[in-house]
PDB file of C-alpha atoms and ligand atoms in Angstrom:
ATOM      1  CA  MET A  47     -48.556  -5.081   2.812  1.00 56.00           C
ATOM      2  CA  LYS A  48     -51.505  -4.387   4.572  1.00 61.00           C
ATOM      3  CA  ASP A  49     -55.218  -4.764   2.730  1.00 66.00           C
ATOM      4  CA  PHE A  50     -57.356  -2.076   3.826  1.00 72.00           C
ATOM      5  CA  GLU A  51     -60.982  -2.632   4.891  1.00 73.00           C
ATOM      6  CA  ASN A  52     -62.290  -0.337   2.398  1.00 81.00           C
ATOM      7  CA  SER A  53     -61.371  -1.788  -1.135  1.00 88.00           C
ATOM      8  CA  PHE A  54     -63.703  -1.529  -3.830  1.00 95.00           C
ATOM      9  CA  SER A  55     -64.014  -1.480  -7.311  1.00 96.00           C
ATOM     10  CA  LEU A  56     -66.415   0.396  -9.929  1.00 96.00           C
ATOM     11  CA  ASN A  57     -66.543   0.821 -13.772  1.00 97.00           C
ATOM     12  CA  VAL A  58     -65.748   4.142 -14.996  1.00 96.00           C
ATOM     13  CA  ASN A  59     -64.685   5.147 -18.423  1.00 97.00           C
ATOM     14  CA  ASN A  60     -65.089   1.941 -19.747  1.00 96.00           C
ATOM     15  CA  HIS A  61     -62.905  -0.305 -17.409  1.00 97.00           C
ATOM     16  CA  LYS A  62     -63.100  -1.595 -13.983  1.00 98.00           C
ATOM     17  CA  VAL A  63     -60.968   0.479 -11.612  1.00 98.00           C
ATOM     18  CA  SER A  64     -60.085  -0.928  -8.074  1.00 98.00           C
ATOM     19  CA  TYR A  65     -59.708   1.766  -5.195  1.00 98.00           C
ATOM     20  CA  THR A  66     -59.564   2.000  -1.453  1.00 97.00           C
ATOM     21  CA  ASP A  67     -61.566   4.713   0.398  1.00 96.00           C
ATOM     22  CA  GLU A  68     -60.455   5.352   4.028  1.00 96.00           C
ATOM     23  CA  GLY A  69     -60.846   7.885   6.350  1.00 94.00           C
ATOM     24  CA  LYS A  70     -63.299  10.529   7.795  1.00 83.00           C
ATOM     25  CA  TYR A  71     -66.567  11.553   5.596  1.00 84.00           C
ATOM     26  CA  GLY A  72     -66.737  15.154   5.274  1.00 89.00           C
ATOM     27  CA  ALA A  73     -63.165  15.901   5.601  1.00 92.00           C
ATOM     28  CA  PRO A  74     -60.814  17.165   3.043  1.00 95.00           C
ATOM     29  CA  VAL A  75     -60.306  14.547   0.185  1.00 97.00           C
ATOM     30  CA  ILE A  76     -56.930  13.440  -0.824  1.00 98.00           C
ATOM     31  CA  ILE A  77     -56.476  11.176  -3.911  1.00 98.00           C
ATOM     32  CA  PHE A  78     -52.967   9.522  -4.387  1.00 98.00           C
ATOM     33  CA  ILE A  79     -51.796   8.212  -7.733  1.00 99.00           C
ATOM     34  CA  HIS A  80     -49.104   5.418  -7.991  1.00 98.00           C
ATOM     35  CA  GLY A  81     -45.875   5.429 -10.024  1.00 98.00           C
ATOM     36  CA  PHE A  82     -44.968   3.064 -12.685  1.00 98.00           C
ATOM     37  CA  PRO A  83     -45.195  -0.033 -12.556  1.00 98.00           C
ATOM     38  CA  PHE A  84     -46.429  -0.008  -9.033  1.00 98.00           C
ATOM     39  CA  ASN A  85     -50.058  -0.162  -7.696  1.00 98.00           C
ATOM     40  CA  MET A  86     -51.910   1.690  -4.913  1.00 98.00           C
ATOM     41  CA  SER A  87     -50.617  -0.413  -2.096  1.00 97.00           C
ATOM     42  CA  MET A  88     -47.353   1.615  -2.522  1.00 98.00           C
ATOM     43  CA  TRP A  89     -49.563   4.250  -0.767  1.00 98.00           C
ATOM     44  CA  ASN A  90     -50.282   2.182   2.436  1.00 97.00           C
ATOM     45  CA  PRO A  91     -48.070   4.322   4.575  1.00 97.00           C
ATOM     46  CA  GLN A  92     -49.798   7.537   3.694  1.00 98.00           C
ATOM     47  CA  ILE A  93     -53.212   5.963   4.273  1.00 97.00           C
ATOM     48  CA  GLU A  94     -52.378   4.990   7.881  1.00 91.00           C
ATOM     49  CA  SER A  95     -51.107   8.494   8.719  1.00 93.00           C
ATOM     50  CA  LEU A  96     -53.732  10.668   6.882  1.00 95.00           C
ATOM     51  CA  SER A  97     -57.118   8.888   7.232  1.00 94.00           C
ATOM     52  CA  ASN A  98     -56.964  10.262  10.749  1.00 89.00           C
ATOM     53  CA  TYR A  99     -58.209  13.566   9.519  1.00 89.00           C
ATOM     54  CA  CYS A 100     -58.556  13.195   5.781  1.00 94.00           C
ATOM     55  CA  ARG A 101     -61.016  11.175   3.339  1.00 96.00           C
ATOM     56  CA  VAL A 102     -57.936   8.898   1.596  1.00 97.00           C
ATOM     57  CA  ILE A 103     -58.542   7.515  -1.752  1.00 98.00           C
ATOM     58  CA  THR A 104     -55.840   5.275  -3.661  1.00 98.00           C
ATOM     59  CA  TYR A 105     -56.585   3.485  -6.802  1.00 98.00           C
ATOM     60  CA  ASP A 106     -54.985   1.237  -9.469  1.00 98.00           C
ATOM     61  CA  ILE A 107     -54.312   2.748 -12.841  1.00 98.00           C
ATOM     62  CA  ARG A 108     -55.863   1.288 -15.524  1.00 98.00           C
ATOM     63  CA  GLY A 109     -53.831  -2.198 -16.548  1.00 98.00           C
ATOM     64  CA  PHE A 110     -51.985  -2.153 -13.067  1.00 98.00           C
ATOM     65  CA  GLY A 111     -53.039  -3.677  -9.680  1.00 98.00           C
ATOM     66  CA  ASN A 112     -56.348  -4.852  -9.918  1.00 97.00           C
ATOM     67  CA  SER A 113     -57.750  -2.494 -12.555  1.00 98.00           C
ATOM     68  CA  ASP A 114     -58.651  -3.482 -15.838  1.00 98.00           C
ATOM     69  CA  ALA A 115     -56.640  -2.281 -18.778  1.00 98.00           C
ATOM     70  CA  GLY A 116     -59.906  -1.710 -21.002  1.00 98.00           C
ATOM     71  CA  ASN A 117     -59.224  -1.217 -24.672  1.00 97.00           C
ATOM     72  CA  GLU A 118     -57.942   1.927 -25.045  1.00 98.00           C
ATOM     73  CA  GLU A 119     -54.493   2.978 -26.071  1.00 98.00           C
ATOM     74  CA  PHE A 120     -52.793   3.920 -22.771  1.00 98.00           C
ATOM     75  CA  THR A 121     -51.613   7.604 -22.454  1.00 98.00           C
ATOM     76  CA  ILE A 122     -51.189  10.010 -19.754  1.00 98.00           C
ATOM     77  CA  GLU A 123     -54.263  12.058 -21.107  1.00 98.00           C
ATOM     78  CA  LEU A 124     -56.262   8.961 -20.841  1.00 98.00           C
ATOM     79  CA  PHE A 125     -55.318   8.087 -17.355  1.00 98.00           C
ATOM     80  CA  ALA A 126     -56.167  11.867 -16.235  1.00 98.00           C
ATOM     81  CA  LYS A 127     -59.593  11.478 -17.683  1.00 98.00           C
ATOM     82  CA  ASP A 128     -60.069   8.264 -15.784  1.00 98.00           C
ATOM     83  CA  LEU A 129     -59.088  10.129 -12.696  1.00 98.00           C
ATOM     84  CA  ILE A 130     -61.781  12.710 -13.272  1.00 98.00           C
ATOM     85  CA  SER A 131     -64.202   9.925 -14.169  1.00 98.00           C
ATOM     86  CA  LEU A 132     -63.359   8.087 -10.726  1.00 98.00           C
ATOM     87  CA  MET A 133     -64.156  11.396  -9.100  1.00 98.00           C
ATOM     88  CA  ASP A 134     -67.309  11.993 -10.885  1.00 98.00           C
ATOM     89  CA  ALA A 135     -68.358   8.228  -9.782  1.00 98.00           C
ATOM     90  CA  LEU A 136     -67.451   8.764  -6.277  1.00 97.00           C
ATOM     91  CA  LYS A 137     -69.017  12.444  -6.288  1.00 96.00           C
ATOM     92  CA  ILE A 138     -65.689  14.287  -5.308  1.00 97.00           C
ATOM     93  CA  ASP A 139     -65.913  17.722  -6.814  1.00 97.00           C
ATOM     94  CA  ILE A 140     -62.625  18.987  -5.459  1.00 97.00           C
ATOM     95  CA  THR A 141     -59.733  17.139  -4.043  1.00 97.00           C
ATOM     96  CA  ILE A 142     -56.194  17.644  -3.017  1.00 98.00           C
ATOM     97  CA  LEU A 143     -54.012  15.339  -5.574  1.00 98.00           C
ATOM     98  CA  CYS A 144     -50.803  13.705  -4.909  1.00 99.00           C
ATOM     99  CA  GLY A 145     -48.867  11.774  -7.633  1.00 99.00           C
ATOM    100  CA  LEU A 146     -45.605  10.161  -7.560  1.00 99.00           C
ATOM    101  CA  SER A 147     -43.375  10.231 -10.696  1.00 98.00           C
ATOM    102  CA  MET A 148     -45.872   8.725 -13.343  1.00 98.00           C
ATOM    103  CA  GLY A 149     -48.572   9.868 -10.847  1.00 99.00           C
ATOM    104  CA  GLY A 150     -47.101  13.111 -11.078  1.00 99.00           C
ATOM    105  CA  TYR A 151     -47.235  13.336 -14.956  1.00 98.00           C
ATOM    106  CA  ILE A 152     -50.881  12.444 -14.530  1.00 99.00           C
ATOM    107  CA  ALA A 153     -51.468  15.127 -11.772  1.00 98.00           C
ATOM    108  CA  LEU A 154     -49.731  17.776 -14.142  1.00 98.00           C
ATOM    109  CA  ASN A 155     -51.835  16.767 -16.735  1.00 98.00           C
ATOM    110  CA  ALA A 156     -55.106  16.715 -14.869  1.00 98.00           C
ATOM    111  CA  ILE A 157     -54.345  20.075 -13.404  1.00 98.00           C
ATOM    112  CA  GLU A 158     -53.815  21.415 -16.743  1.00 98.00           C
ATOM    113  CA  ASN A 159     -57.134  20.133 -18.465  1.00 98.00           C
ATOM    114  CA  TYR A 160     -59.163  20.064 -15.015  1.00 98.00           C
ATOM    115  CA  ALA A 161     -57.788  22.764 -13.089  1.00 97.00           C
ATOM    116  CA  GLY A 162     -61.172  23.554 -11.241  1.00 97.00           C
ATOM    117  CA  ARG A 163     -61.096  19.923  -9.636  1.00 98.00           C
ATOM    118  CA  PHE A 164     -57.953  20.452  -7.405  1.00 98.00           C
ATOM    119  CA  SER A 165     -57.423  22.302  -4.313  1.00 97.00           C
ATOM    120  CA  ALA A 166     -53.764  21.727  -3.878  1.00 98.00           C
ATOM    121  CA  LEU A 167     -51.352  19.519  -5.572  1.00 98.00           C
ATOM    122  CA  ILE A 168     -48.454  17.347  -4.311  1.00 98.00           C
ATOM    123  CA  LEU A 169     -45.753  16.526  -6.791  1.00 99.00           C
ATOM    124  CA  SER A 170     -43.419  13.590  -5.681  1.00 99.00           C
ATOM    125  CA  ASP A 171     -40.387  12.350  -7.192  1.00 98.00           C
ATOM    126  CA  THR A 172     -41.615  13.480 -10.664  1.00 98.00           C
ATOM    127  CA  SER A 173     -40.799  15.792 -13.441  1.00 98.00           C
ATOM    128  CA  CYS A 174     -42.614  18.147 -16.011  1.00 98.00           C
ATOM    129  CA  LYS A 175     -40.206  17.320 -18.970  1.00 98.00           C
ATOM    130  CA  ALA A 176     -40.817  14.907 -21.694  1.00 98.00           C
ATOM    131  CA  ASP A 177     -38.665  12.141 -22.509  1.00 98.00           C
ATOM    132  CA  THR A 178     -35.486  12.849 -24.511  1.00 98.00           C
ATOM    133  CA  SER A 179     -34.759  10.756 -27.490  1.00 98.00           C
ATOM    134  CA  GLU A 180     -32.280   8.762 -25.369  1.00 98.00           C
ATOM    135  CA  ALA A 181     -35.041   8.136 -22.734  1.00 98.00           C
ATOM    136  CA  LYS A 182     -37.526   7.098 -25.310  1.00 98.00           C
ATOM    137  CA  GLU A 183     -34.714   4.573 -26.897  1.00 98.00           C
ATOM    138  CA  LYS A 184     -34.459   3.147 -23.301  1.00 98.00           C
ATOM    139  CA  ARG A 185     -38.057   2.487 -22.929  1.00 98.00           C
ATOM    140  CA  ILE A 186     -38.091   0.555 -26.535  1.00 98.00           C
ATOM    141  CA  LYS A 187     -34.889  -1.367 -25.246  1.00 98.00           C
ATOM    142  CA  ALA A 188     -36.985  -2.041 -21.895  1.00 98.00           C
ATOM    143  CA  ILE A 189     -39.873  -3.431 -23.884  1.00 98.00           C
ATOM    144  CA  GLU A 190     -37.780  -5.789 -25.949  1.00 98.00           C
ATOM    145  CA  ASN A 191     -35.834  -7.025 -22.603  1.00 98.00           C
ATOM    146  CA  ILE A 192     -39.261  -7.664 -20.739  1.00 98.00           C
ATOM    147  CA  LYS A 193     -40.429  -9.725 -23.909  1.00 97.00           C
ATOM    148  CA  ASN A 194     -36.998 -11.696 -24.358  1.00 97.00           C
ATOM    149  CA  THR A 195     -35.814 -11.993 -21.025  1.00 97.00           C
ATOM    150  CA  GLY A 196     -38.954 -11.631 -18.803  1.00 97.00           C
ATOM    151  CA  VAL A 197     -40.709  -9.506 -16.020  1.00 98.00           C
ATOM    152  CA  GLU A 198     -38.369 -11.025 -13.073  1.00 98.00           C
ATOM    153  CA  LYS A 199     -35.356  -9.631 -14.845  1.00 98.00           C
ATOM    154  CA  TYR A 200     -36.922  -6.330 -15.642  1.00 98.00           C
ATOM    155  CA  ALA A 201     -38.208  -6.074 -12.014  1.00 98.00           C
ATOM    156  CA  ASP A 202     -34.286  -6.712 -10.510  1.00 98.00           C
ATOM    157  CA  GLU A 203     -32.961  -4.343 -13.050  1.00 97.00           C
ATOM    158  CA  SER A 204     -35.487  -1.639 -12.138  1.00 98.00           C
ATOM    159  CA  ILE A 205     -34.973  -2.033  -8.539  1.00 98.00           C
ATOM    160  CA  LYS A 206     -31.271  -0.798  -8.696  1.00 98.00           C
ATOM    161  CA  ASN A 207     -32.570   2.817  -9.595  1.00 98.00           C
ATOM    162  CA  LEU A 208     -35.623   3.300  -7.464  1.00 98.00           C
ATOM    163  CA  PHE A 209     -34.189   2.931  -4.044  1.00 98.00           C
ATOM    164  CA  ALA A 210     -31.691   4.909  -2.275  1.00 98.00           C
ATOM    165  CA  SER A 211     -28.241   3.085  -1.344  1.00 98.00           C
ATOM    166  CA  GLU A 212     -28.925   2.688   2.461  1.00 98.00           C
ATOM    167  CA  SER A 213     -32.476   1.388   1.362  1.00 98.00           C
ATOM    168  CA  PHE A 214     -30.836  -1.804   0.227  1.00 98.00           C
ATOM    169  CA  THR A 215     -29.791  -2.708   3.756  1.00 96.00           C
ATOM    170  CA  GLY A 216     -32.673  -1.247   5.796  1.00 96.00           C
ATOM    171  CA  ARG A 217     -35.678  -1.396   3.645  1.00 97.00           C
ATOM    172  CA  SER A 218     -35.632  -4.963   2.496  1.00 98.00           C
ATOM    173  CA  ASP A 219     -39.690  -5.054   3.208  1.00 98.00           C
ATOM    174  CA  GLU A 220     -40.409  -2.119   1.049  1.00 98.00           C
ATOM    175  CA  ILE A 221     -37.809  -3.796  -1.887  1.00 98.00           C
ATOM    176  CA  SER A 222     -39.745  -7.164  -1.610  1.00 98.00           C
ATOM    177  CA  ALA A 223     -42.926  -5.314  -1.742  1.00 98.00           C
ATOM    178  CA  VAL A 224     -41.961  -3.138  -4.953  1.00 98.00           C
ATOM    179  CA  ARG A 225     -40.468  -5.952  -6.530  1.00 98.00           C
ATOM    180  CA  ALA A 226     -43.804  -7.918  -6.026  1.00 98.00           C
ATOM    181  CA  MET A 227     -45.783  -5.367  -7.581  1.00 98.00           C
ATOM    182  CA  ILE A 228     -43.630  -5.046 -10.678  1.00 98.00           C
ATOM    183  CA  VAL A 229     -43.814  -8.855 -11.242  1.00 98.00           C
ATOM    184  CA  LYS A 230     -47.743  -8.850 -10.654  1.00 97.00           C
ATOM    185  CA  THR A 231     -48.192  -6.200 -13.619  1.00 98.00           C
ATOM    186  CA  ARG A 232     -49.341  -7.762 -16.742  1.00 97.00           C
ATOM    187  CA  VAL A 233     -46.676  -7.542 -19.608  1.00 98.00           C
ATOM    188  CA  GLN A 234     -48.936  -5.978 -21.877  1.00 98.00           C
ATOM    189  CA  SER A 235     -49.637  -3.075 -19.230  1.00 98.00           C
ATOM    190  CA  LEU A 236     -45.574  -2.823 -18.620  1.00 98.00           C
ATOM    191  CA  CYS A 237     -45.262  -2.523 -22.624  1.00 98.00           C
ATOM    192  CA  ASN A 238     -48.103  -0.266 -23.054  1.00 98.00           C
ATOM    193  CA  GLY A 239     -47.055   2.047 -19.930  1.00 98.00           C
ATOM    194  CA  LEU A 240     -43.781   2.335 -21.219  1.00 98.00           C
ATOM    195  CA  ILE A 241     -45.135   3.537 -24.492  1.00 98.00           C
ATOM    196  CA  ALA A 242     -47.429   5.865 -22.661  1.00 98.00           C
ATOM    197  CA  LEU A 243     -44.524   7.303 -20.772  1.00 98.00           C
ATOM    198  CA  SER A 244     -42.462   7.803 -23.921  1.00 98.00           C
ATOM    199  CA  MET A 245     -45.087   9.892 -25.509  1.00 98.00           C
ATOM    200  CA  ARG A 246     -46.107  12.003 -22.901  1.00 98.00           C
ATOM    201  CA  LYS A 247     -46.050  15.896 -23.363  1.00 98.00           C
ATOM    202  CA  GLU A 248     -43.936  18.213 -21.412  1.00 98.00           C
ATOM    203  CA  THR A 249     -46.032  20.193 -18.958  1.00 98.00           C
ATOM    204  CA  SER A 250     -43.272  22.827 -18.195  1.00 98.00           C
ATOM    205  CA  SER A 251     -45.015  25.386 -19.907  1.00 97.00           C
ATOM    206  CA  ILE A 252     -48.327  25.385 -17.817  1.00 98.00           C
ATOM    207  CA  LEU A 253     -46.236  25.326 -14.464  1.00 98.00           C
ATOM    208  CA  LYS A 254     -46.737  29.057 -14.341  1.00 98.00           C
ATOM    209  CA  GLU A 255     -50.829  28.757 -14.474  1.00 97.00           C
ATOM    210  CA  ILE A 256     -50.908  26.786 -11.451  1.00 98.00           C
ATOM    211  CA  LYS A 257     -52.798  28.754  -8.931  1.00 96.00           C
ATOM    212  CA  VAL A 258     -53.018  26.292  -5.957  1.00 97.00           C
ATOM    213  CA  PRO A 259     -50.462  25.480  -3.663  1.00 98.00           C
ATOM    214  CA  VAL A 260     -48.013  22.921  -4.505  1.00 98.00           C
ATOM    215  CA  LEU A 261     -46.023  20.776  -2.183  1.00 98.00           C
ATOM    216  CA  ILE A 262     -42.864  19.345  -4.128  1.00 98.00           C
ATOM    217  CA  LEU A 263     -41.335  16.411  -2.377  1.00 99.00           C
ATOM    218  CA  VAL A 264     -38.176  14.406  -3.512  1.00 99.00           C
ATOM    219  CA  GLY A 265     -35.830  11.629  -2.124  1.00 98.00           C
ATOM    220  CA  ASN A 266     -32.338  13.297  -2.170  1.00 98.00           C
ATOM    221  CA  GLU A 267     -30.789  10.048  -3.850  1.00 98.00           C
ATOM    222  CA  ASP A 268     -33.491   9.824  -6.565  1.00 98.00           C
ATOM    223  CA  LYS A 269     -31.965   8.502  -9.598  1.00 98.00           C
ATOM    224  CA  ILE A 270     -34.790   8.728 -11.979  1.00 98.00           C
ATOM    225  CA  THR A 271     -36.242  12.060 -11.224  1.00 98.00           C
ATOM    226  CA  PRO A 272     -33.430  13.712  -9.167  1.00 98.00           C
ATOM    227  CA  PRO A 273     -33.848  16.870  -6.903  1.00 98.00           C
ATOM    228  CA  SER A 274     -32.737  19.197  -9.984  1.00 98.00           C
ATOM    229  CA  GLU A 275     -36.171  18.288 -11.760  1.00 98.00           C
ATOM    230  CA  ALA A 276     -37.830  19.068  -8.417  1.00 98.00           C
ATOM    231  CA  LYS A 277     -35.874  22.378  -7.892  1.00 98.00           C
ATOM    232  CA  PHE A 278     -37.010  23.065 -11.708  1.00 98.00           C
ATOM    233  CA  ILE A 279     -40.609  22.925 -11.106  1.00 98.00           C
ATOM    234  CA  HIS A 280     -40.186  24.583  -7.771  1.00 98.00           C
ATOM    235  CA  GLU A 281     -38.820  27.477  -9.599  1.00 98.00           C
ATOM    236  CA  LYS A 282     -41.648  27.657 -12.012  1.00 98.00           C
ATOM    237  CA  ILE A 283     -44.576  27.487  -9.714  1.00 98.00           C
ATOM    238  CA  LYS A 284     -45.418  30.764  -7.708  1.00 95.00           C
ATOM    239  CA  ASN A 285     -47.359  29.114  -4.901  1.00 95.00           C
ATOM    240  CA  SER A 286     -44.834  25.983  -4.272  1.00 98.00           C
ATOM    241  CA  PHE A 287     -42.844  24.714  -1.493  1.00 98.00           C
ATOM    242  CA  LEU A 288     -39.950  22.064  -1.949  1.00 98.00           C
ATOM    243  CA  LYS A 289     -38.736  19.499   0.477  1.00 98.00           C
ATOM    244  CA  VAL A 290     -35.857  17.294  -0.356  1.00 98.00           C
ATOM    245  CA  LEU A 291     -36.291  14.143   1.953  1.00 98.00           C
ATOM    246  CA  GLU A 292     -33.094  12.531   3.140  1.00 98.00           C
ATOM    247  CA  HIS A 293     -32.815   8.774   3.348  1.00 98.00           C
ATOM    248  CA  ALA A 294     -34.805   8.463   0.239  1.00 98.00           C
ATOM    249  CA  GLY A 295     -34.557   7.591  -3.571  1.00 98.00           C
ATOM    250  CA  HIS A 296     -37.351   7.700  -6.331  1.00 98.00           C
ATOM    251  CA  LEU A 297     -39.860   5.927  -3.579  1.00 98.00           C
ATOM    252  CA  SER A 298     -39.486   8.479  -1.056  1.00 98.00           C
ATOM    253  CA  ASN A 299     -43.157   7.955   0.425  1.00 98.00           C
ATOM    254  CA  MET A 300     -41.968   4.534   1.168  1.00 98.00           C
ATOM    255  CA  GLU A 301     -38.236   4.898   2.001  1.00 98.00           C
ATOM    256  CA  ASN A 302     -38.754   7.960   4.246  1.00 98.00           C
ATOM    257  CA  SER A 303     -42.672   7.621   5.027  1.00 98.00           C
ATOM    258  CA  GLU A 304     -42.185   9.351   8.429  1.00 98.00           C
ATOM    259  CA  GLU A 305     -40.744  12.636   6.949  1.00 98.00           C
ATOM    260  CA  PHE A 306     -43.044  12.215   3.956  1.00 98.00           C
ATOM    261  CA  ASN A 307     -46.176  11.946   6.098  1.00 97.00           C
ATOM    262  CA  TYR A 308     -44.977  14.936   8.179  1.00 96.00           C
ATOM    263  CA  GLN A 309     -44.625  17.158   5.162  1.00 97.00           C
ATOM    264  CA  LEU A 310     -47.969  16.044   3.840  1.00 97.00           C
ATOM    265  CA  THR A 311     -49.701  16.809   7.309  1.00 95.00           C
ATOM    266  CA  LYS A 312     -48.392  20.150   7.516  1.00 95.00           C
ATOM    267  CA  PHE A 313     -49.281  21.038   4.114  1.00 96.00           C
ATOM    268  CA  VAL A 314     -53.009  19.650   4.336  1.00 95.00           C
ATOM    269  CA  GLU A 315     -53.065  21.814   7.332  1.00 93.00           C
ATOM    270  CA  LEU A 316     -52.085  24.818   5.498  1.00 94.00           C
ATOM    271  CA  VAL A 317     -54.383  24.196   2.842  1.00 94.00           C
ATOM    272  CA  TYR A 318     -57.442  23.114   5.192  1.00 92.00           C
ATOM    273  CA  PRO A 319     -56.416  24.865   8.550  1.00 89.00           C
ATOM    274  CA  GLN A 320     -60.004  23.438   9.546  1.00 73.00           C
ATOM    275  CA  SER A 321     -59.176  19.834   8.980  1.00 66.00           C
ATOM    276  CA  ILE A 322     -57.793  19.087  12.402  1.00 54.00           C
ATOM    277  CA  LEU A 323     -61.267  19.815  13.700  1.00 50.00           C
ATOM    278  CA  PRO A 324     -64.045  17.262  14.052  1.00 47.00           C
ATOM    279  CA  VAL A 325     -65.569  16.273  10.775  1.00 48.00           C
ATOM    280  CA  GLN A 326     -69.155  15.155   9.849  1.00 46.00           C
ATOM    281  CA  ILE A 327     -70.480  11.950  10.909  1.00 46.00           C
ATOM    282  CA  GLU A 328     -70.949   9.409   7.898  1.00 54.00           C
ATOM    283  CA  PRO A 329     -74.780   9.582   7.062  1.00 51.00           C
ATOM    284  CA  ASP A 330     -76.426   5.970   7.726  1.00 47.00           C
TER     285      ASP A 330
HETATM  286  C1  LIG B  67     -42.292   6.175 -12.257  1.00 54.76           C
HETATM  287  O1  LIG B  67     -41.798   5.818 -10.882  1.00 54.76           O
HETATM  288  O2  LIG B  67     -43.373   6.051 -12.559  1.00 54.76           O
HETATM  289  C2  LIG B  67     -41.050   5.934 -13.392  1.00 54.76           C
HETATM  290  O3  LIG B  67     -39.786   5.755 -13.214  1.00 54.76           O
HETATM  291  C3  LIG B  67     -41.625   7.144 -14.460  1.00 54.76           C
HETATM  292  C4  LIG B  67     -40.557   7.130 -15.702  1.00 54.76           C
HETATM  293  O4  LIG B  67     -39.952   6.310 -15.942  1.00 54.76           O
HETATM  294  O5  LIG B  67     -40.684   8.196 -16.080  1.00 54.76           O
END
C-alpha cells in the first residue's frame, strides 16, 4: 500500500499516535477511523480521492499499526478520548468523522460524549448495538485461538468473513493488504481489542440525539454488520442518508472504493457547499 508523504507521530493521551495529514490547509477536515484489527492504511483509497478538496487525517488507533498501545485498558471510550486528544493536539476544533465498523463504534461514542466537535458523521459497515452473549463468547474463543494457533490462522479465518464473494477473485491486492494488516498487529492488541469490542456499550439510545448530517454506508454482502444494521441506524437518525454499496462486503471502502468515494464526496459537498471553492494557502 502506498505510503503517504505526510506521515507523522505525536504524543497524546499518554501514548504515541501515528497519523497522516494530507490535502488542503483551511479546507473542511475529515478524520477517518479504521476497523479492527486493521490500521490507517485501509483508508488510502479515500486519501487519494478526498485530499483534492479536504484536509484528510487518518491515524492508527492505539495498539494498532504504528501507534503505541500505552498502559491503559483498551475501551471504546478510551479510543474516543484519544481521538479528541489528537484533534486538540492538531488544533482541529470541528471535523467530519468517518468510522468503519470499530471505527464507527468509536465515532458513535465520540458524538455521544463530544457532540460539538463534529459537523457530520459517516458510519460505514457498523452497528449501534452491543455484543450479544453469543458474540462475546465468540470473542473469547477468538482470543484462545490466537494464543493457541497463532495470528496467521486467525487472519485466514477472519478474511473469509470480511469480503464479498466476488472480491475473492477480483480484489486479491486488497485481500493481501488486509491480511498483512491483521498479521502485523501485536497479539496483545488483538486480545485487548477483542475485549474492548465485547465490552462496548450500545449506542442505539443516543441516535435520536444526533443533530448533524449522517451518511450511512454498507456493503450489500457485509456479513459482520449487515445492511439490516445500517437500516436500523438510518431509521433512528432523522438527518441521515443510507446507501447500500454493491460489490462489497464488510470493507466497502476498499472493495468498492469508487462508489464509496463518490458517496463521500457528494456528502461533503452537501455539508460544506463551499468546499469545492479554492481554499486557503498554507502559511509558511
Ligand atoms: C471491525 O471491522 O472493526 C470488526 O469487525 C468489528 C467487530 O468485530 O465488531
